[in-house]
Coordinates of C-alpha atoms (C1' of nucleotides) in Angstrom, one line a residue:
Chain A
X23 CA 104.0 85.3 70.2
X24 CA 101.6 87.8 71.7
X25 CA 103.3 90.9 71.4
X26 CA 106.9 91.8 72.8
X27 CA 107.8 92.4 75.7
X28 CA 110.4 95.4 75.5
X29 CA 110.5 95.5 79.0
X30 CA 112.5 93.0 81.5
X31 CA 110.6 90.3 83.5
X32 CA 112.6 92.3 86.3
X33 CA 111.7 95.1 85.8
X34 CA 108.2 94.8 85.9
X35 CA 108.3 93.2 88.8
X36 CA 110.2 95.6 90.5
X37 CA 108.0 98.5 88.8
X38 CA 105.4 96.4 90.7
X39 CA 106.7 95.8 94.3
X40 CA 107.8 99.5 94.1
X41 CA 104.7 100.7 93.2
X42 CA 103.3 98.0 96.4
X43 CA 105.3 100.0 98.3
X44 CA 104.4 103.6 97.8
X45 CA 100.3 102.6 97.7
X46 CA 101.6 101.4 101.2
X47 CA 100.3 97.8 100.6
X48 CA 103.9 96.9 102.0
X49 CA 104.1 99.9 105.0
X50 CA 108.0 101.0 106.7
X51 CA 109.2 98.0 108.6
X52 CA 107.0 95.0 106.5
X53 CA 108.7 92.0 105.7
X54 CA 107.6 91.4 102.4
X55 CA 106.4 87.6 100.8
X56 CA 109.2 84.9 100.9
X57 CA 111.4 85.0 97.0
X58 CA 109.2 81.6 96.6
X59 CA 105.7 83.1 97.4
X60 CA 106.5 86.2 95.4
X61 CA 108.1 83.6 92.5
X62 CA 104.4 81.9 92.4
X63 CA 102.4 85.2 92.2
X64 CA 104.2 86.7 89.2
X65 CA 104.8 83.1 87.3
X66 CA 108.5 83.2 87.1
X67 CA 111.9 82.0 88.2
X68 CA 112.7 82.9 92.1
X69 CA 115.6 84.1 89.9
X70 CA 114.2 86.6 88.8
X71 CA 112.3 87.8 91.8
X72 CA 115.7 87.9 93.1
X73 CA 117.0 90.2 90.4
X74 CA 113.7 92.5 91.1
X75 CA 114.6 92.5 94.6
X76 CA 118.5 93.5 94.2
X77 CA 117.2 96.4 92.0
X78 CA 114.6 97.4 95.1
X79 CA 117.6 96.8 97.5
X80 CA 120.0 99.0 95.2
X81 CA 118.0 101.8 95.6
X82 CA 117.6 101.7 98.9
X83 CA 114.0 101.1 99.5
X84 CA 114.4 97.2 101.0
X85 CA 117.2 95.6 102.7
X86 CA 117.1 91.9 102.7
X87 CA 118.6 89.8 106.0
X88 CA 120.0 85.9 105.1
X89 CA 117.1 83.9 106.7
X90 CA 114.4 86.3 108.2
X91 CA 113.6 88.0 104.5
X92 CA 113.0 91.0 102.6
X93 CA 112.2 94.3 104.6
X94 CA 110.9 98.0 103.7
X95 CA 113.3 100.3 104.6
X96 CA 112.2 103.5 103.0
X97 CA 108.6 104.7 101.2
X98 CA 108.2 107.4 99.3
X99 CA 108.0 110.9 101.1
X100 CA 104.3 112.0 101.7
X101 CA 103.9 116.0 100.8
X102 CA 100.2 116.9 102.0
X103 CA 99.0 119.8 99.6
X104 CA 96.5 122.1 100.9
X105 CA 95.7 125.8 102.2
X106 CA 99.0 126.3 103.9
X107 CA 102.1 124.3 102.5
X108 CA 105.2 124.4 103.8
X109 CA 108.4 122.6 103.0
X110 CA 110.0 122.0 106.2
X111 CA 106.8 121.1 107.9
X112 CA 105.5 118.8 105.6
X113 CA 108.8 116.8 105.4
X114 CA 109.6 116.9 109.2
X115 CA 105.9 115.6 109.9
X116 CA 106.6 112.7 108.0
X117 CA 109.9 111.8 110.1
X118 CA 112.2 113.0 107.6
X119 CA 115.0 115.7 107.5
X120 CA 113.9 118.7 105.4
X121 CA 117.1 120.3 103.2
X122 CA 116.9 123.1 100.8
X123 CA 120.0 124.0 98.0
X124 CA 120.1 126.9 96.4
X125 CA 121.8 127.0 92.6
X126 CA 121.1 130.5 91.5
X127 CA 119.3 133.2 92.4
X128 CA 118.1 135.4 89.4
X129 CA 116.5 138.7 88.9
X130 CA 114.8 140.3 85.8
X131 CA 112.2 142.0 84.8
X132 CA 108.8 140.0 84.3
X133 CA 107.0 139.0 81.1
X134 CA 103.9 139.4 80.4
X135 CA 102.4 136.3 81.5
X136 CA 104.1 136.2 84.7
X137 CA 102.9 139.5 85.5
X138 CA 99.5 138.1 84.8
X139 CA 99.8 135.5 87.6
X140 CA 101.9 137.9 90.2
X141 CA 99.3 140.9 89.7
X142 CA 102.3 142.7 88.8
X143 CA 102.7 145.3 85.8
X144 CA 105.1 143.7 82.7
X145 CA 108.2 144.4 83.3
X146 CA 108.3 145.0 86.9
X147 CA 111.5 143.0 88.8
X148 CA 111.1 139.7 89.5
X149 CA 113.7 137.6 91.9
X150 CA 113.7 133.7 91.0
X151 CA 115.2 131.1 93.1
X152 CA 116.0 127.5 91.5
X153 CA 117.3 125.0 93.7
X154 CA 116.4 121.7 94.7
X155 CA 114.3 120.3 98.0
X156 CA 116.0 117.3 99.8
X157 CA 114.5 114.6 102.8
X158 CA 116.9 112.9 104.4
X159 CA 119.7 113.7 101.8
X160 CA 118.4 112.7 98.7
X161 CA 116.7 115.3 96.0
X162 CA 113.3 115.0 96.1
X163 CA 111.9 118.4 93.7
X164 CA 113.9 120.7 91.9
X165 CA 112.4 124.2 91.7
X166 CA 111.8 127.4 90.7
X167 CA 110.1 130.2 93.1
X168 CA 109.5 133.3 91.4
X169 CA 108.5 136.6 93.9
X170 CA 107.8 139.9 93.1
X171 CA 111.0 141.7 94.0
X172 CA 109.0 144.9 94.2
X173 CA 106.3 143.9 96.7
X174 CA 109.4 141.9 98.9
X175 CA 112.2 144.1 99.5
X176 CA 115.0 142.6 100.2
X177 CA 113.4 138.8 99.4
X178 CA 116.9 137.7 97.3
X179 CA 119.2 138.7 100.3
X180 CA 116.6 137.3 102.8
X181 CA 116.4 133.8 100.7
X182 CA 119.8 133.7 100.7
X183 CA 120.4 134.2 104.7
X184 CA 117.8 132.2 105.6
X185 CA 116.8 128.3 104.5
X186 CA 113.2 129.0 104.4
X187 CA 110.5 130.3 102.5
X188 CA 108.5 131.0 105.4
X189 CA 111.4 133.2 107.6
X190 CA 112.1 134.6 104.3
X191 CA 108.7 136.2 104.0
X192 CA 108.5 137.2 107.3
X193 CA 111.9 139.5 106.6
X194 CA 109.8 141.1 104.4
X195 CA 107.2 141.7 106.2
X196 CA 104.4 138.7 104.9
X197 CA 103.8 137.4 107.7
X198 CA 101.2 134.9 107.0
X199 CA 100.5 133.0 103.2
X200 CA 97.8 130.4 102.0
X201 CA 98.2 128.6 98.7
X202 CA 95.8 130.0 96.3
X203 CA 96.1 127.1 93.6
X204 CA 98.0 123.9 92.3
X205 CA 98.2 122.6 88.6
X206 CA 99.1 119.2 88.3
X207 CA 100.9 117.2 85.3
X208 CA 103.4 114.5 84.6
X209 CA 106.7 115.5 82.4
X210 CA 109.5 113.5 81.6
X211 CA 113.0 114.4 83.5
X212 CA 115.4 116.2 80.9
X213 CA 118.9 115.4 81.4
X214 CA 120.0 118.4 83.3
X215 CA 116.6 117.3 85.6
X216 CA 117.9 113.7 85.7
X217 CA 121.0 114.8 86.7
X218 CA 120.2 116.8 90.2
X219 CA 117.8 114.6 91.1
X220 CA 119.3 111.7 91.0
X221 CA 117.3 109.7 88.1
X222 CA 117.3 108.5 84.3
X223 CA 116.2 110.8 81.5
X224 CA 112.9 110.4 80.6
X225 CA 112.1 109.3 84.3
X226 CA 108.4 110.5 85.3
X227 CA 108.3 114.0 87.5
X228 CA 105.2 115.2 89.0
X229 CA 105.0 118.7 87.5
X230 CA 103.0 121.4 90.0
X231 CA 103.0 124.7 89.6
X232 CA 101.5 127.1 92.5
X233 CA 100.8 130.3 93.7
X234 CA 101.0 131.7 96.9
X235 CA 99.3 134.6 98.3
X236 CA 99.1 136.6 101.6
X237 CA 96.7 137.4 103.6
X238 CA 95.3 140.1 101.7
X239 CA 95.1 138.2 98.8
X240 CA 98.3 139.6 97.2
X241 CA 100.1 137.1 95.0
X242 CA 103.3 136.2 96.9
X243 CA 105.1 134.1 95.4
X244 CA 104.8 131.6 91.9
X245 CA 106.5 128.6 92.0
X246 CA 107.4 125.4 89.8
X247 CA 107.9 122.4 91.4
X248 CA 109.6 118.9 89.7
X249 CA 109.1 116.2 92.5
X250 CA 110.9 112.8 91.4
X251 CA 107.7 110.9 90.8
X252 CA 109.0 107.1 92.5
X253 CA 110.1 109.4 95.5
X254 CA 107.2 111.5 96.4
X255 CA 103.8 111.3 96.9
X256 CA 101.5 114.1 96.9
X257 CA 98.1 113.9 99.3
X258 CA 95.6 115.9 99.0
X259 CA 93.3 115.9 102.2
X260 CA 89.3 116.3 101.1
X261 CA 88.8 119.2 103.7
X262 CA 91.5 120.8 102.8
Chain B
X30 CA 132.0 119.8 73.4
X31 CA 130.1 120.5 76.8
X32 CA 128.3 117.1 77.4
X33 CA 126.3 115.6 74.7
X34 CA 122.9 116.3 74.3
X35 CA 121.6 112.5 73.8
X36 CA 117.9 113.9 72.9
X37 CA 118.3 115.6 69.5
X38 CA 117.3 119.6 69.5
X39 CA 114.0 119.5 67.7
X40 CA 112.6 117.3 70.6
X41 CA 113.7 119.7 72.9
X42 CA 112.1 122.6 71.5
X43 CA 109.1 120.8 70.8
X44 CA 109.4 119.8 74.4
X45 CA 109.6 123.0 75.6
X46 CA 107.0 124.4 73.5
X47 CA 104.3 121.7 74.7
X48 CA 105.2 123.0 78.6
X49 CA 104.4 126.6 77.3
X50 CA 101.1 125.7 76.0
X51 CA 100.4 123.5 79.0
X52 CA 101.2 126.0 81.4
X53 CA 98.8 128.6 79.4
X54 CA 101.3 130.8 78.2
X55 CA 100.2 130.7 75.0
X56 CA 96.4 130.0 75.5
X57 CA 94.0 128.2 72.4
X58 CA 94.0 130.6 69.4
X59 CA 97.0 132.1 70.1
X60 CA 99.5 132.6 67.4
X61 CA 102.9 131.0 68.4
X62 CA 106.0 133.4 67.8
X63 CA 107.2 133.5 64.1
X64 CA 109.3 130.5 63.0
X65 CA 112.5 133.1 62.8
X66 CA 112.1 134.6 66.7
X67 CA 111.6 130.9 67.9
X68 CA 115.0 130.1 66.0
X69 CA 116.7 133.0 67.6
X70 CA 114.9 132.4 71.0
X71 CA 116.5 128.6 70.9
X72 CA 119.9 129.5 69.1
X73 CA 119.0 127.4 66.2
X74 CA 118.3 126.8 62.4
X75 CA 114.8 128.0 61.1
X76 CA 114.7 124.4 59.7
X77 CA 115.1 123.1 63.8
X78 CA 112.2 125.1 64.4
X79 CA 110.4 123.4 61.6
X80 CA 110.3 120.1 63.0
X81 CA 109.9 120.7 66.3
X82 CA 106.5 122.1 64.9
X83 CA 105.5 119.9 62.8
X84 CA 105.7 117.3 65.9
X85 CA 103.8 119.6 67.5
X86 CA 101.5 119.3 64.6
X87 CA 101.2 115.8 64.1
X88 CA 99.8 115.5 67.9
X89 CA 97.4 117.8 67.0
X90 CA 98.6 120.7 69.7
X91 CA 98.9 123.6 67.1
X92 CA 97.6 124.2 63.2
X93 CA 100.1 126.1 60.9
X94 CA 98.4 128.5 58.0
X95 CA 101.2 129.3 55.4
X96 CA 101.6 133.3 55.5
X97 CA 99.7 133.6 58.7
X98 CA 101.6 131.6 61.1
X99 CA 101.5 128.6 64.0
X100 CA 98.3 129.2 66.1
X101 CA 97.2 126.7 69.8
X102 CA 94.2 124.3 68.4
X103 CA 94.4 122.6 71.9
X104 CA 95.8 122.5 74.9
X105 CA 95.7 119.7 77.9
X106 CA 92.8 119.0 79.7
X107 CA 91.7 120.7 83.3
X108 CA 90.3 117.9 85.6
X109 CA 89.7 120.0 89.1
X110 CA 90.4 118.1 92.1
X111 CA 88.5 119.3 95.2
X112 CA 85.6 118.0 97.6
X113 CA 83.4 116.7 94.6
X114 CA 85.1 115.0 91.8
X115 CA 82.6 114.3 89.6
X116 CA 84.5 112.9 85.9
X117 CA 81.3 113.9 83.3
X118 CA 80.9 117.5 85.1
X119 CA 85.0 117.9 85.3
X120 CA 85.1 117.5 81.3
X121 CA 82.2 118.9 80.3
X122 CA 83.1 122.1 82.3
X123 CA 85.9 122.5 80.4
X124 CA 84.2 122.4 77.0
X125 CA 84.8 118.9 76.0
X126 CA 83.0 115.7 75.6
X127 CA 83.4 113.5 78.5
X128 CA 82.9 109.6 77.8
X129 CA 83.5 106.4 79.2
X130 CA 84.8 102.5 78.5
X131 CA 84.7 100.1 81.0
X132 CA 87.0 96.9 79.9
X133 CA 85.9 94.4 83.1
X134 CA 83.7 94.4 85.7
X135 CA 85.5 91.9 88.4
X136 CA 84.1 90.4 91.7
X137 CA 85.7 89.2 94.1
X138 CA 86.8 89.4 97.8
X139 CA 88.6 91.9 99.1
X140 CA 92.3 91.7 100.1
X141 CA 93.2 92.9 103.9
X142 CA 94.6 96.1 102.9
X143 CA 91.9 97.0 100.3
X144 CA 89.1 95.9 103.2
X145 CA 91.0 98.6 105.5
X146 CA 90.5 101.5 103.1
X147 CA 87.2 100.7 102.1
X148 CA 86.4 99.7 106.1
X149 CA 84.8 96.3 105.4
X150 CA 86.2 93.6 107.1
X151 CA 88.6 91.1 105.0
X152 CA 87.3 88.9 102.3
X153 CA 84.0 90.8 101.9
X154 CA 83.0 91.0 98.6
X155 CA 84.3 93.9 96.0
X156 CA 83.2 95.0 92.8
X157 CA 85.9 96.4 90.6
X158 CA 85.7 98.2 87.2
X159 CA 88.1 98.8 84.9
X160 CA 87.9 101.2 82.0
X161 CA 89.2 104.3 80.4
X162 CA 87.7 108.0 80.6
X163 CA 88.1 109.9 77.1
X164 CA 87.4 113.6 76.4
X165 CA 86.3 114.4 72.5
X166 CA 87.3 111.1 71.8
X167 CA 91.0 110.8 73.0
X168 CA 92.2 108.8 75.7
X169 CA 93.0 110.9 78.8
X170 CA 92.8 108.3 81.9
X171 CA 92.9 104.2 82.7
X172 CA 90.8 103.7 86.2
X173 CA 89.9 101.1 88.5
X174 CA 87.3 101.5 90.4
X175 CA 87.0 99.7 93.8
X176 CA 83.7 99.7 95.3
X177 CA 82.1 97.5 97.8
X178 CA 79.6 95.0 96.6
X179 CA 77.9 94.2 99.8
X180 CA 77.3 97.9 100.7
X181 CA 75.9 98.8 97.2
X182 CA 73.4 96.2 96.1
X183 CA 73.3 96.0 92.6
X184 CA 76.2 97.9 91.6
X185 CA 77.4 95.8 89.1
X186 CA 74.3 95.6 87.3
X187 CA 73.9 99.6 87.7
X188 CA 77.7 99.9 86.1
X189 CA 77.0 98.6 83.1
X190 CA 73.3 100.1 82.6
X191 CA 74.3 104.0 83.3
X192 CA 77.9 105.6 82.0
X193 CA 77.9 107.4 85.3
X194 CA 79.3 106.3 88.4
X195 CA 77.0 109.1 89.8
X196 CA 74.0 107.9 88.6
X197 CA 74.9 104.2 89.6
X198 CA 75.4 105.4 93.5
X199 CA 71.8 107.0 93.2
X200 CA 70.4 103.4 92.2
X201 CA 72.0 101.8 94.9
X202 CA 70.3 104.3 97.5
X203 CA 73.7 106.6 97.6
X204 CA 72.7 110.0 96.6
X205 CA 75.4 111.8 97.3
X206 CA 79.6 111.2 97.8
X207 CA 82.8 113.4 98.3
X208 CA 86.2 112.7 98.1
X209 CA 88.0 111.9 101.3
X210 CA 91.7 111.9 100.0
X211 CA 93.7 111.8 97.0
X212 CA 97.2 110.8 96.3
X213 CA 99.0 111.6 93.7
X214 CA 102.2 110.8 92.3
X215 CA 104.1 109.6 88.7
X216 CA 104.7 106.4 86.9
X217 CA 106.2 105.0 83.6
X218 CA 103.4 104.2 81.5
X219 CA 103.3 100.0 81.3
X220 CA 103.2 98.8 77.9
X221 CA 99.9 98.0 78.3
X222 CA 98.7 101.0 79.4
X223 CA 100.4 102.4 76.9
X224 CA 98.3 100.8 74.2
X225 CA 95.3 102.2 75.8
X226 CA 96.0 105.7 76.0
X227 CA 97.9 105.8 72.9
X228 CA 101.2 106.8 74.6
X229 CA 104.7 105.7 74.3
X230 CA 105.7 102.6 76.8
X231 CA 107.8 104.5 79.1
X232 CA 105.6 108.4 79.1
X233 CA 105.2 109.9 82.4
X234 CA 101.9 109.6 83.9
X235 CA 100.0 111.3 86.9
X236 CA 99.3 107.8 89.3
X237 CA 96.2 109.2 91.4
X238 CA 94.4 107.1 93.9
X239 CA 91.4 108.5 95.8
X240 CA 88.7 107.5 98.5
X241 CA 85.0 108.3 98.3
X242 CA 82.8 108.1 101.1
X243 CA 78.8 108.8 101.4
X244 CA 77.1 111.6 103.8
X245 CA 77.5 109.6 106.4
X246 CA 81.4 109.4 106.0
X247 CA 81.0 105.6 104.9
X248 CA 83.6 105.0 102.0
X249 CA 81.5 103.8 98.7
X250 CA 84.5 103.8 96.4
X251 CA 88.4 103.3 96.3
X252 CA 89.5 104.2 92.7
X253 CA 93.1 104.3 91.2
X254 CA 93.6 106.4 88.2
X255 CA 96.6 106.8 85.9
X256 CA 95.8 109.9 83.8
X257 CA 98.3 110.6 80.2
X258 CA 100.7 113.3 81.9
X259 CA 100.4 115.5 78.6
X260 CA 97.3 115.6 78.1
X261 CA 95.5 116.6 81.5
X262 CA 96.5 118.7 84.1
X263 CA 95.1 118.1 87.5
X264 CA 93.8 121.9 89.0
X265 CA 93.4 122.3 93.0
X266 CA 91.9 125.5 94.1
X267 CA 93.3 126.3 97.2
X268 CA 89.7 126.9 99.0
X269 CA 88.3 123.8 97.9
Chain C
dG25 C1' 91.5 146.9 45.3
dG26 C1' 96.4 146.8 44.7
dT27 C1' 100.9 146.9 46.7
dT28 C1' 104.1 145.5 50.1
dA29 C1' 106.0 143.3 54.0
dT30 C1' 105.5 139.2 56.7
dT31 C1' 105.3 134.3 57.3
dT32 C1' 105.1 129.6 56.2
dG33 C1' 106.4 126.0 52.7
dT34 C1' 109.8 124.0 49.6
dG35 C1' 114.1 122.8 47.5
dC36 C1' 119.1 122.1 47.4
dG37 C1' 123.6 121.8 49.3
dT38 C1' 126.8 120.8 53.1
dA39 C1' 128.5 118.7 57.2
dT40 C1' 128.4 115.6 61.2
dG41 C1' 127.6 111.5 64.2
dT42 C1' 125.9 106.9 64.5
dA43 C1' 124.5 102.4 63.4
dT44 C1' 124.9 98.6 60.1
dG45 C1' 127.0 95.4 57.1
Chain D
dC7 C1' 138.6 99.1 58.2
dC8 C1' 135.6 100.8 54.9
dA9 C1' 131.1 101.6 52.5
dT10 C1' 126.6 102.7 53.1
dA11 C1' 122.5 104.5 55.0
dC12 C1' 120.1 107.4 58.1
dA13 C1' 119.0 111.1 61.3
dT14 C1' 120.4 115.5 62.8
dA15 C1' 121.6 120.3 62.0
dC16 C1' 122.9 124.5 59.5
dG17 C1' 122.7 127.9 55.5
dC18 C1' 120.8 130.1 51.5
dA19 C1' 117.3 131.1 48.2
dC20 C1' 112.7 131.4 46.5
dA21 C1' 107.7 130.3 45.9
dA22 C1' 103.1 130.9 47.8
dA23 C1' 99.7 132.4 51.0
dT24 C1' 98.3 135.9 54.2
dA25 C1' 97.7 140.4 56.4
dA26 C1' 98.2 145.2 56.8
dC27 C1' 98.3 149.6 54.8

DNA sequence: GGTTATTTGTGCGTATGTATG
DNA sequence: CCATACATACGCACAAATAAC
């Protein structure tokens, strides 16, 4: 034959629709193409549409009704990145509930290249928070903020206490902090990944990595950022 | 035992050392840590070590010199994301050769949710390229480029004459363009796309779909881009 | 320039888990 | 159930190239 195709008939078309669904060709609420329609457009069985579909519904982003069709239920959460990012804010402005759990809070002395980044001498303590974001109760990022413990005191029992970043800061006297840059990559999830967020090894994560500074231009806080890559979308406005 | 690790140890650490040189911590020319202080820093064999390296090798991400050690020949590709994406002046800013493939140039008319983006009405006709952006020869990006035919006179014709999409909005009287929005999320390379960019079907990679509009706010171009998530990492500066 | 310590490259032996027949 | 093959992982020893003194 041509080639061969490792993956499913299925599965590509669910890969598809999903992907139809987070470009929001198929917005919140749409009823999507009858089983026969979408049957026609990808040259196969309504069988296997069907079996597409049950994945989609399975995972919580349709829910199909006997005689009226297949509806979007959920879309992948929008996280605007910009000058000011903020967690709760970004995911409440979408309609979602914003969560935040905590794992571990850690506290060493900093390496060399993170001292780079944080303007901070090598060595100096560092307080590192991993945990994982959630909207509407399922794991969207796992991540890892690291802040100068010497320029925040008292940041570990102030992340602790409080949910947010934001009121965190503000314990410690920042009142105010802009995002001074974003890297963006794709990694594959490892298995401890896989396993908080929800997905198979190997599943694509939008890897970010950020720093945060205050007004003054003093580096705040460096943090790494996993987003599950099917549940998130990141937008970046042109004005910025 | 604990769990089982299903991903075999060398993969890990060759994992893990391709996030360190992505992330910059060790930058291009730098000498990697001996193969002994890697094998104590990961709690294995020297011989572990050893082939996690000589993956590394094989990719072309670090040279080894008997007696000397494991030194960064190359490191993943910055591709700045702000008000003017320009591809040719993104590579070539970062030292390496940008170039260009274009597979297909398509017409036809537009759907109803590509005529909203692109603000023409419904069946107006598009012109759509489809092609892969390189840098010093290696695959870094599949694109498809949505731009409206009607609006741009001749920009089919001007596609295929100039590698540029710059230069082919100056022959069709648009002489300057900035990005209105991006979006960015991750994807499982298709096996397809994975022939293109040389990947593994299944690899992680950044999905990125923008808007381009004119001086007068008039969108010219609706692209999609899947970039190789190893090989480029997507920069933001946080003033834009 | 020669000596020495360091570092990669190579070889062999052992053990384990897994897939195949 | 057993034999075989293969990939993974560890341990030890030594050769060869490099770099530093």
């Amino acid at each position: 034959m041509t080639g061969r195709p490792k993956t499913p008939l299925w599965q590509a078309i669910a890969r598809s629709l999903r992907g139809d669904i987070a470009d929001r060709i198929y917005e919140v609420g749409d009823k999507l193409p009858t089983e026969a329609q979408l049957a026609e457009r990808f040259g196969v069985n309504r069988h296997t549409v069907r079996h597409a579909i049950r994945a989609l519904a399975t995972e919580g982003l349709v829910r199909t009704r006997r005689g009226a069709g297949v509806f979007v239920t959920a879309a992948p959460t929008e996280y605007p990145i910009g000058k000011r990012v903020r967690f709760h804010q970004n995911i409440a402005a979408g309609g979602q509930a914003p969560q935040k759990r905590i794992f571990q809070i850690e506290e060493r002395p900093a390496t060399a290249s993170e001292g780079d980044t944080l303007m901070v001498s090598r060595g100096s303590q560092l307080c590192i928070c991993h945990g994982v974001s959630l909207a509407n109760g399922t794991p969207i990022a796992l991540f890892s903020s690291h802040f100068p413990a010497e320029r925040l005191p008292g940041i570990a029992a102030a992340l602790t206490e409080r949910t947010g970043v934001t009121e965190a800061f503000r314990l410690c006297g920042v009142s105010d902090y802009t995002r001074v840059s974003t890297r963006i990559s794709a990694r594959p999830a490892t298995a401890t990944q896989a396993l908080h967020l929800h997905l198979e090894e190997g599943a694509p994560l939008v890897y970010s990595t950020s720093l945060n500074a205050d007004g003054q231009g003093c580096p705040v806080e460096f943090g790494k950022t996993w987003f599950a890559g099917d549940r998130v979308t990141l937008t970046i406005d042109g004005a910025v």
